XYZ file of N, CA and C in Angstrom:
609
model
N -2.580 9.310 2.806
C -3.642 8.818 1.954
C -5.012 8.901 2.632
N -5.027 8.818 3.952
C -6.307 8.975 4.655
C -6.871 10.363 4.388
N -6.011 11.384 4.397
C -6.486 12.746 4.110
C -7.086 12.842 2.723
N -6.452 12.182 1.763
C -6.963 12.191 0.395
C -8.353 11.571 0.339
N -8.515 10.413 0.957
C -9.809 9.726 0.917
C -10.873 10.519 1.661
N -10.514 11.143 2.782
C -11.483 11.962 3.509
C -11.895 13.183 2.698
N -10.961 13.765 1.958
C -11.300 14.895 1.095
C -12.237 14.446 -0.018
N -11.950 13.279 -0.614
C -12.858 12.734 -1.626
C -14.249 12.500 -1.039
N -14.297 11.950 0.171
C -15.580 11.681 0.810
C -16.371 12.963 1.015
N -15.679 14.014 1.440
C -16.360 15.303 1.629
C -16.960 15.794 0.325
N -16.236 15.611 -0.763
C -16.719 16.094 -2.047
C -17.942 15.322 -2.539
N -18.057 14.059 -2.145
C -19.228 13.282 -2.572
C -20.331 13.281 -1.515
N -20.120 14.048 -0.424
C -21.138 14.140 0.612
C -21.221 12.915 1.492
N -20.087 12.257 1.683
C -20.033 11.036 2.485
C -19.239 11.308 3.753
N -19.585 10.616 4.836
C -18.853 10.746 6.097
C -18.425 9.353 6.543
N -17.384 8.803 5.934
C -17.048 7.398 6.180
C -16.387 7.179 7.529
N -16.524 5.958 8.020
C -15.790 5.513 9.195
C -14.527 4.824 8.703
N -13.385 5.497 8.822
C -12.125 4.961 8.307
C -11.434 4.183 9.418
N -11.180 2.907 9.156
C -10.507 2.047 10.125
C -9.305 1.393 9.472
N -8.241 1.226 10.238
C -7.069 0.502 9.766
C -7.179 -0.931 10.264
N -7.327 -1.871 9.322
C -7.456 -3.284 9.665
C -6.520 -4.084 8.764
N -6.136 -5.299 9.172
C -5.328 -6.141 8.286
C -6.019 -6.333 6.938
N -5.210 -6.432 5.876
C -5.772 -6.502 4.533
C -6.721 -7.673 4.371
N -6.357 -8.826 4.898
C -7.242 -9.981 4.785
C -8.594 -9.722 5.417
N -8.594 -9.048 6.551
C -9.849 -8.701 7.229
C -10.658 -7.718 6.389
N -9.988 -6.738 5.776
C -10.691 -5.770 4.932
C -11.359 -6.467 3.751
N -10.657 -7.413 3.137
C -11.232 -8.136 2.002
C -12.418 -8.984 2.451
N -12.323 -9.574 3.644
C -13.450 -10.361 4.172
C -14.664 -9.473 4.420
N -14.442 -8.297 5.013
C -15.551 -7.382 5.298
C -16.248 -6.941 4.021
N -15.476 -6.781 2.961
C -16.045 -6.296 1.704
C -16.930 -7.325 1.016
N -16.927 -8.547 1.505
C -17.774 -9.572 0.893
C -19.256 -9.357 1.204
N -19.548 -8.801 2.380
C -20.957 -8.827 2.803
C -21.513 -7.486 3.265
N -20.813 -6.391 2.975
C -21.320 -5.079 3.382
C -20.752 -3.998 2.466
N -21.419 -2.855 2.389
C -20.859 -1.746 1.597
C -19.556 -1.264 2.233
N -18.499 -1.222 1.448
C -17.194 -0.834 1.994
C -16.281 -0.388 0.863
N -15.330 0.442 1.226
C -14.255 0.822 0.319
C -12.933 0.400 0.921
N -11.952 0.082 0.072
C -10.618 -0.317 0.527
C -9.579 0.494 -0.243
N -8.617 1.042 0.482
C -7.505 1.751 -0.158
C -6.255 1.478 0.670
N -5.122 1.516 0.110
C -4.700 1.513 -1.285
C -4.571 0.057 -1.695
N -5.204 -0.345 -2.766
C -5.288 -1.759 -3.100
C -4.743 -2.006 -4.499
N -3.836 -2.975 -4.588
C -3.338 -3.399 -5.882
C -4.355 -4.290 -6.578
N -4.352 -4.228 -7.884
C -5.305 -4.989 -8.690
C -4.602 -6.228 -9.247
N -5.278 -7.367 -9.174
C -4.705 -8.610 -9.677
C -5.825 -9.460 -10.251
N -5.475 -10.452 -11.100
C -6.516 -11.318 -11.663
C -7.373 -11.986 -10.591
N -6.753 -12.373 -9.480
C -7.495 -13.028 -8.401
C -8.546 -12.106 -7.795
N -8.250 -10.809 -7.736
C -9.166 -9.850 -7.103
C -10.148 -9.210 -8.074
N -9.921 -9.393 -9.362
C -10.643 -8.614 -10.362
C -12.160 -8.676 -10.166
N -12.694 -9.857 -9.952
C -14.141 -10.002 -9.829
C -14.627 -9.908 -8.388
N -13.700 -9.807 -7.424
C -14.086 -9.725 -6.020
C -14.630 -8.350 -5.660
N -14.192 -7.315 -6.396
C -14.465 -5.938 -6.019
C -14.849 -5.127 -7.249
N -15.387 -3.937 -7.002
C -15.586 -2.946 -8.054
C -14.465 -1.926 -7.923
N -13.906 -1.499 -9.054
C -12.679 -0.719 -9.028
C -12.945 0.745 -9.333
N -12.516 1.602 -8.415
C -12.609 3.036 -8.581
C -11.321 3.588 -9.161
N -10.966 4.815 -8.799
C -9.800 5.460 -9.411
C -8.472 4.915 -8.896
N -7.440 5.052 -9.731
C -6.067 4.825 -9.281
C -5.666 6.041 -8.449
N -5.396 5.838 -7.168
C -5.045 6.952 -6.293
C -3.570 7.340 -6.418
N -2.712 6.363 -6.702
C -1.285 6.661 -6.793
C -0.589 5.511 -7.513
N 0.484 5.822 -8.214
C 1.376 4.789 -8.747
C 2.573 4.730 -7.811
N 2.727 3.598 -7.171
C 3.666 3.507 -6.063
C 4.836 2.589 -6.395
N 6.013 2.956 -5.910
C 7.179 2.083 -6.031
C 7.078 0.941 -5.035
N 7.247 -0.300 -5.531
C 7.357 -1.461 -4.663
C 8.839 -1.660 -4.354
N 9.205 -1.541 -3.098
C 10.620 -1.543 -2.734
C 10.940 -2.652 -1.745
N 12.205 -2.987 -1.680
C 12.727 -3.832 -0.613
C 13.465 -2.935 0.366
N 12.989 -2.900 1.589
C 13.670 -2.146 2.642
C 14.506 -3.093 3.486
N 15.661 -2.606 3.902
C 16.500 -3.322 4.857
C 16.798 -2.396 6.029
N 17.392 -2.962 7.057
C 17.924 -2.112 8.117
C 19.171 -1.399 7.592
N 19.405 -0.222 8.109
C 20.579 0.546 7.707
C 21.849 -0.189 8.134
N 22.849 -0.163 7.258
C 24.127 -0.796 7.576
C 24.637 -1.584 6.391
N 25.930 -1.517 6.156
C 26.527 -2.167 4.993
C 26.276 -3.671 4.992
N 26.209 -4.266 6.185
C 26.029 -5.718 6.261
C 24.644 -6.154 5.799
N 23.712 -5.189 5.701
C 22.353 -5.499 5.275
C 22.083 -5.144 3.821
N 23.100 -4.674 3.099
C 22.907 -4.205 1.729
C 22.492 -5.352 0.804
N 21.666 -5.015 -0.188
C 21.261 -5.960 -1.226
C 21.647 -5.344 -2.562
N 22.543 -6.000 -3.284
C 23.094 -5.391 -4.482
C 22.201 -5.479 -5.699
N 21.480 -6.596 -5.848
C 20.686 -6.770 -7.051
C 19.575 -7.774 -6.779
N 18.782 -8.057 -7.821
C 17.627 -8.934 -7.666
C 18.043 -10.350 -7.294
N 19.124 -10.833 -7.890
C 19.587 -12.183 -7.568
C 19.961 -12.301 -6.088
N 20.640 -11.288 -5.572
C 21.004 -11.298 -4.153
C 19.761 -11.236 -3.277
N 18.770 -10.464 -3.712
C 17.542 -10.326 -2.935
C 16.811 -11.655 -2.820
N 16.833 -12.451 -3.892
C 16.103 -13.725 -3.886
C 16.701 -14.736 -2.919
N 17.928 -14.495 -2.495
C 18.574 -15.385 -1.525
C 18.249 -14.999 -0.085
N 17.526 -13.899 0.098
C 17.235 -13.396 1.436
C 15.830 -13.808 1.896
N 15.626 -13.702 3.192
C 14.312 -13.917 3.799
C 13.543 -12.597 3.737
N 12.404 -12.599 3.032
C 11.653 -11.371 2.765
C 10.315 -11.412 3.496
N 9.968 -10.328 4.157
C 8.656 -10.182 4.764
C 7.784 -9.253 3.939
N 6.496 -9.479 3.971
C 5.570 -8.605 3.252
C 4.165 -8.783 3.816
N 3.249 -7.974 3.346
C 1.873 -8.009 3.826
C 1.142 -9.223 3.275
N 0.467 -9.954 4.161
C -0.312 -11.117 3.729
C -1.415 -10.716 2.755
N -1.715 -11.605 1.805
C -2.828 -11.440 0.861
C -2.676 -10.200 -0.010
N -1.458 -9.709 -0.176
C -1.248 -8.455 -0.899
C -0.674 -8.719 -2.286
N -0.750 -7.678 -3.131
C -0.131 -7.780 -4.441
C 1.385 -7.880 -4.314
N 1.956 -7.295 -3.271
C 3.403 -7.433 -3.083
C 3.778 -8.895 -2.830
N 2.963 -9.609 -2.080
C 3.215 -11.029 -1.844
C 3.146 -11.794 -3.168
N 2.138 -11.491 -3.982
C 2.012 -12.127 -5.295
C 3.220 -11.786 -6.175
N 3.638 -10.525 -6.134
C 4.776 -10.084 -6.941
C 6.034 -10.864 -6.587
N 6.294 -11.039 -5.305
C 7.490 -11.772 -4.882
C 7.460 -13.209 -5.377
N 6.319 -13.867 -5.234
C 6.218 -15.263 -5.656
C 6.345 -15.389 -7.172
N 5.735 -14.433 -7.897
C 5.838 -14.459 -9.357
C 7.277 -14.253 -9.832
N 8.056 -13.463 -9.086
C 9.435 -13.185 -9.489
C 10.427 -14.223 -8.969
N 9.925 -15.279 -8.317
C 10.789 -16.385 -7.939
C 11.415 -16.288 -6.569
N 10.888 -15.417 -5.706
C 11.378 -15.368 -4.327
C 10.845 -16.597 -3.592
N 11.751 -17.333 -2.947
C 11.330 -18.577 -2.322
C 11.119 -18.514 -0.829
N 11.719 -17.527 -0.159
C 11.649 -17.451 1.305
C 10.878 -16.198 1.701
N 9.550 -16.272 1.628
C 8.679 -15.121 1.848
C 7.782 -15.399 3.054
N 7.712 -14.440 3.960
C 6.830 -14.531 5.118
C 5.790 -13.428 5.039
N 4.510 -13.803 5.053
C 3.428 -12.830 5.072
C 3.026 -12.496 6.497
N 2.785 -11.214 6.767
C 2.372 -10.773 8.101
C 1.087 -9.948 7.976
N 0.292 -9.847 9.048
C -1.031 -9.231 8.935
C -1.026 -7.737 8.636
N -0.047 -6.983 9.147
C -0.044 -5.534 8.968
C 1.360 -5.045 8.638
N 1.437 -3.882 7.998
C 2.745 -3.292 7.697
C 3.443 -2.790 8.953
N 2.676 -2.385 9.950
C 3.295 -1.957 11.212
C 4.049 -3.122 11.837
N 3.424 -4.289 11.841
C 4.101 -5.480 12.362
C 5.320 -5.820 11.514
N 5.197 -5.681 10.202
C 6.343 -5.966 9.324
C 7.516 -5.047 9.633
N 7.226 -3.760 9.860
C 8.295 -2.819 10.198
C 8.988 -3.231 11.493
N 8.209 -3.627 12.487
C 8.791 -4.035 13.769
C 9.601 -5.322 13.633
N 9.106 -6.242 12.799
C 9.832 -7.505 12.609
C 11.146 -7.281 11.875
N 11.142 -6.408 10.858
C 12.396 -6.097 10.181
C 13.367 -5.439 11.148
N 12.870 -4.491 11.939
C 13.721 -3.797 12.910
C 14.340 -4.779 13.898
N 13.592 -5.840 14.229
C 14.091 -6.838 15.180
C 14.937 -7.915 14.520
N 15.123 -7.836 13.195
C 15.931 -8.821 12.494
C 15.226 -10.133 12.229
N 13.886 -10.124 12.251
C 13.129 -11.354 12.020
C 13.147 -11.775 10.555
N 13.367 -10.833 9.657
C 13.679 -11.157 8.270
C 14.669 -10.136 7.735
N 15.217 -10.427 6.546
C 16.318 -9.622 6.012
C 15.840 -8.356 5.320
N 14.670 -8.411 4.689
C 14.150 -7.271 3.939
C 12.629 -7.325 3.974
N 12.033 -6.189 3.676
C 10.581 -6.020 3.723
C 10.141 -5.457 2.383
N 9.253 -6.173 1.688
C 8.720 -5.709 0.412
C 7.417 -4.961 0.668
N 7.365 -3.689 0.217
C 6.260 -2.818 0.620
C 6.200 -1.619 -0.330
N 5.005 -1.064 -0.564
C 4.944 0.230 -1.254
C 5.642 1.292 -0.411
N 6.422 2.159 -1.035
C 7.255 3.093 -0.290
C 6.434 4.004 0.622
N 5.313 4.517 0.124
C 4.481 5.399 0.946
C 3.953 4.657 2.172
N 3.535 3.398 1.979
C 3.035 2.594 3.097
C 4.136 2.317 4.108
N 5.365 2.154 3.621
C 6.486 1.923 4.534
C 6.698 3.122 5.438
N 6.703 4.314 4.866
C 6.880 5.522 5.668
C 5.821 5.615 6.760
N 4.558 5.386 6.367
C 3.457 5.489 7.328
C 3.598 4.444 8.427
N 3.966 3.212 8.071
C 4.079 2.149 9.062
C 5.239 2.383 10.019
N 6.369 2.851 9.496
C 7.527 3.130 10.350
C 7.187 4.212 11.375
N 6.485 5.238 10.934
C 6.077 6.301 11.859
C 5.089 5.770 12.893
N 4.107 4.973 12.426
C 3.094 4.448 13.345
C 3.702 3.494 14.367
N 4.763 2.791 13.977
C 5.431 1.866 14.889
C 6.412 2.575 15.820
N 6.548 3.910 15.657
C 7.456 4.717 16.477
C 8.897 4.212 16.383
N 9.294 3.836 15.159
C 10.660 3.379 14.924
C 11.488 4.507 14.310
N 12.794 4.501 14.487
C 13.629 5.570 13.928
C 13.726 5.444 12.414
N 13.282 6.449 11.660
C 13.308 6.359 10.192
C 14.691 6.072 9.625
N 15.728 6.610 10.257
C 17.080 6.412 9.731
C 17.576 4.976 9.913
N 16.783 4.161 10.591
C 17.161 2.766 10.766
C 16.827 1.888 9.576
N 16.192 2.468 8.541
C 15.761 1.696 7.374
C 16.287 2.336 6.096
N 16.550 1.476 5.097
C 17.012 1.969 3.801
C 16.267 1.261 2.678
N 16.036 2.007 1.606
C 15.481 1.432 0.394
C 16.618 0.751 -0.359
N 16.661 -0.580 -0.285
C 17.767 -1.318 -0.876
C 17.570 -1.589 -2.356
N 16.307 -1.758 -2.788
C 16.061 -2.145 -4.174
C 14.617 -1.822 -4.532
N 14.411 -1.219 -5.705
C 13.063 -0.984 -6.221
C 12.727 -2.106 -7.193
N 11.610 -2.802 -6.939
C 11.229 -3.942 -7.767
C 10.364 -3.541 -8.956
N 9.422 -2.630 -8.728
C 8.509 -2.256 -9.810
C 7.690 -1.060 -9.368
N 6.882 -0.549 -10.294
C 5.872 0.456 -9.968
C 4.509 -0.182 -10.132
N 3.606 0.134 -9.213
C 2.305 -0.526 -9.215
C 1.200 0.502 -8.973
N 0.143 0.503 -9.797
C -0.995 1.377 -9.519
C -1.797 0.851 -8.332
N -2.142 1.736 -7.426
C -2.929 1.383 -6.249
C -4.274 2.100 -6.304
N -5.336 1.353 -6.077
C -6.703 1.798 -6.335
C -7.482 2.078 -5.056
N -8.557 2.831 -5.247
C -9.668 2.859 -4.306
C -10.679 1.865 -4.844
N -10.920 0.779 -4.116
C -11.819 -0.281 -4.566
C -13.025 -0.346 -3.636
N -14.102 -0.937 -4.137
C -15.370 -0.982 -3.399
C -15.966 -2.381 -3.444
N -16.705 -2.715 -2.391
C -17.452 -3.966 -2.402
C -18.585 -3.864 -3.418
N -19.090 -5.002 -3.841
C -20.152 -5.017 -4.845
C -21.464 -4.455 -4.296
N -21.557 -4.297 -2.980
C -22.769 -3.716 -2.390
C -22.848 -2.209 -2.615
N -21.751 -1.581 -3.022
C -21.749 -0.145 -3.300
C -22.256 0.058 -4.726
N -23.317 0.859 -4.937
C -23.853 1.062 -6.290
C -22.815 1.696 -7.220
N -22.871 1.304 -8.483
C -21.930 1.843 -9.464
C -22.051 3.359 -9.568
N -23.268 3.890 -9.392
C -23.442 5.342 -9.458
C -22.639 6.039 -8.370
N -22.550 5.426 -7.185
C -21.747 6.007 -6.105
C -20.255 5.932 -6.429
N -19.827 4.815 -7.008
C -18.421 4.680 -7.392
C -18.066 5.725 -8.437
N -18.978 5.960 -9.366
C -18.740 6.979 -10.399
C -18.591 8.366 -9.775
N -19.332 8.637 -8.700
C -19.215 9.931 -8.015
C -17.849 10.064 -7.354
N -17.350 9.001 -6.753
C -16.008 9.033 -6.165
C -14.955 9.269 -7.247
N -15.116 8.586 -8.375
C -14.155 8.751 -9.470
C -14.187 10.174 -10.018
N -15.392 10.744 -10.141
C -15.519 12.118 -10.626
C -14.893 13.097 -9.640
N -15.071 12.842 -8.345
C -14.476 13.715 -7.331
C -12.951 13.654 -7.396
N -12.422 12.461 -7.674
C -10.965 12.335 -7.794
C -10.455 13.116 -9.005
N -11.158 13.020 -10.120
C -10.742 13.788 -11.300
C -10.802 15.283 -11.032
N -11.803 15.713 -10.247
C -11.908 17.134 -9.905
C -10.733 17.570 -9.029
N -10.299 16.708 -8.108
C -9.131 17.031 -7.276
C -7.880 17.171 -8.123
N -7.743 16.307 -9.123
C -6.595 16.424 -10.023
C -6.652 17.725 -10.814
N -7.847 18.078 -11.256
C -7.999 19.269 -12.099
C -7.760 20.556 -11.323
N -8.192 20.615 -10.055
C -8.067 21.873 -9.309
C -6.744 21.990 -8.539
N -5.879 20.969 -8.638
C -4.559 21.046 -8.024
C -4.482 20.537 -6.597
N -5.622 20.230 -5.968
C -5.577 19.808 -4.569
C -4.945 18.424 -4.409
N -5.097 17.572 -5.422
C -4.441 16.255 -5.361
C -2.928 16.432 -5.317
N -2.396 17.277 -6.177
C -0.947 17.498 -6.209
C -0.444 18.032 -4.882
N -1.203 18.962 -4.268
C -0.794 19.521 -2.979
C -0.747 18.439 -1.912
N -1.783 17.602 -1.838
C -1.824 16.541 -0.833
C -0.689 15.538 -1.035
N -0.419 15.191 -2.284
C 0.628 14.219 -2.549
C 2.009 14.790 -2.269
N 2.183 16.074 -2.490
C 3.467 16.710 -2.174
C 3.696 16.739 -0.678
N 2.637 17.059 0.071
C 2.755 17.120 1.528
C 3.066 15.761 2.123
N 2.527 14.703 1.508
C 2.741 13.360 2.028
C 3.642 12.523 1.152
N 4.598 13.178 0.484
C 5.438 12.465 -0.478
C 6.199 11.330 0.175
N 6.249 10.153 -0.472
C 6.997 9.029 0.087
C 8.484 9.274 0.062
N 9.190 8.543 0.896
C 10.634 8.647 0.928
C 11.144 9.624 1.973
N 10.247 10.278 2.725
C 10.682 11.225 3.733
C 11.220 10.532 4.965
N 10.722 9.315 5.242
C 11.160 8.607 6.434
C 12.263 7.605 6.151
N 12.340 7.146 4.905
C 13.217 6.037 4.572
C 14.364 6.511 3.710
N 15.585 6.099 4.040
C 16.736 6.450 3.225
C 16.793 5.604 1.970
N 17.824 5.815 1.173
C 17.964 5.096 -0.095
C 19.404 4.751 -0.340
N 19.613 3.599 -0.994
C 20.949 3.211 -1.413
C 21.188 3.549 -2.863
N 20.207 4.199 -3.515
C 20.363 4.518 -4.929
C 21.178 5.782 -5.109
């Protein structure tokens, strides 16, 4: 996804400083300076906090477990009985609470969540599938050690901007994204970085 955003930036004549920071920190930074955040789920709580650009991807929200029959999760009811980790301040955290999950632990980054799941600190990790692949690789963990146990939903993930970014600039980013879709470069980038390459599946 970083490649996608950098390509969009090139098309709008921007040279952004892309940093990976905890989501809560990114939301705090967006309060008082021009900034963009990706990939961000949209929720009623966030609606007025940010200005919303294009939907970059519709992503599967999944529960990952460690590989092994003893870690399998058969259905949603079984999942709700488990200890679930997820990203703090995220739409996935909201999704779990809305669906009645009672034992949820929020962590600052997906890389930390991957390491905690690998260490058995919780039973499953709720995460967008593409983000899971990236975090597992960044944490230098063996991809075959994780499995997609259950898909909870599909969620659109946005490129969002702080209110300090002029609407005309946001419109340029949105137009550049539509141009990428039209000329086929979006499809090529998404194929190259398709989710599910690092993580197995029980489906």
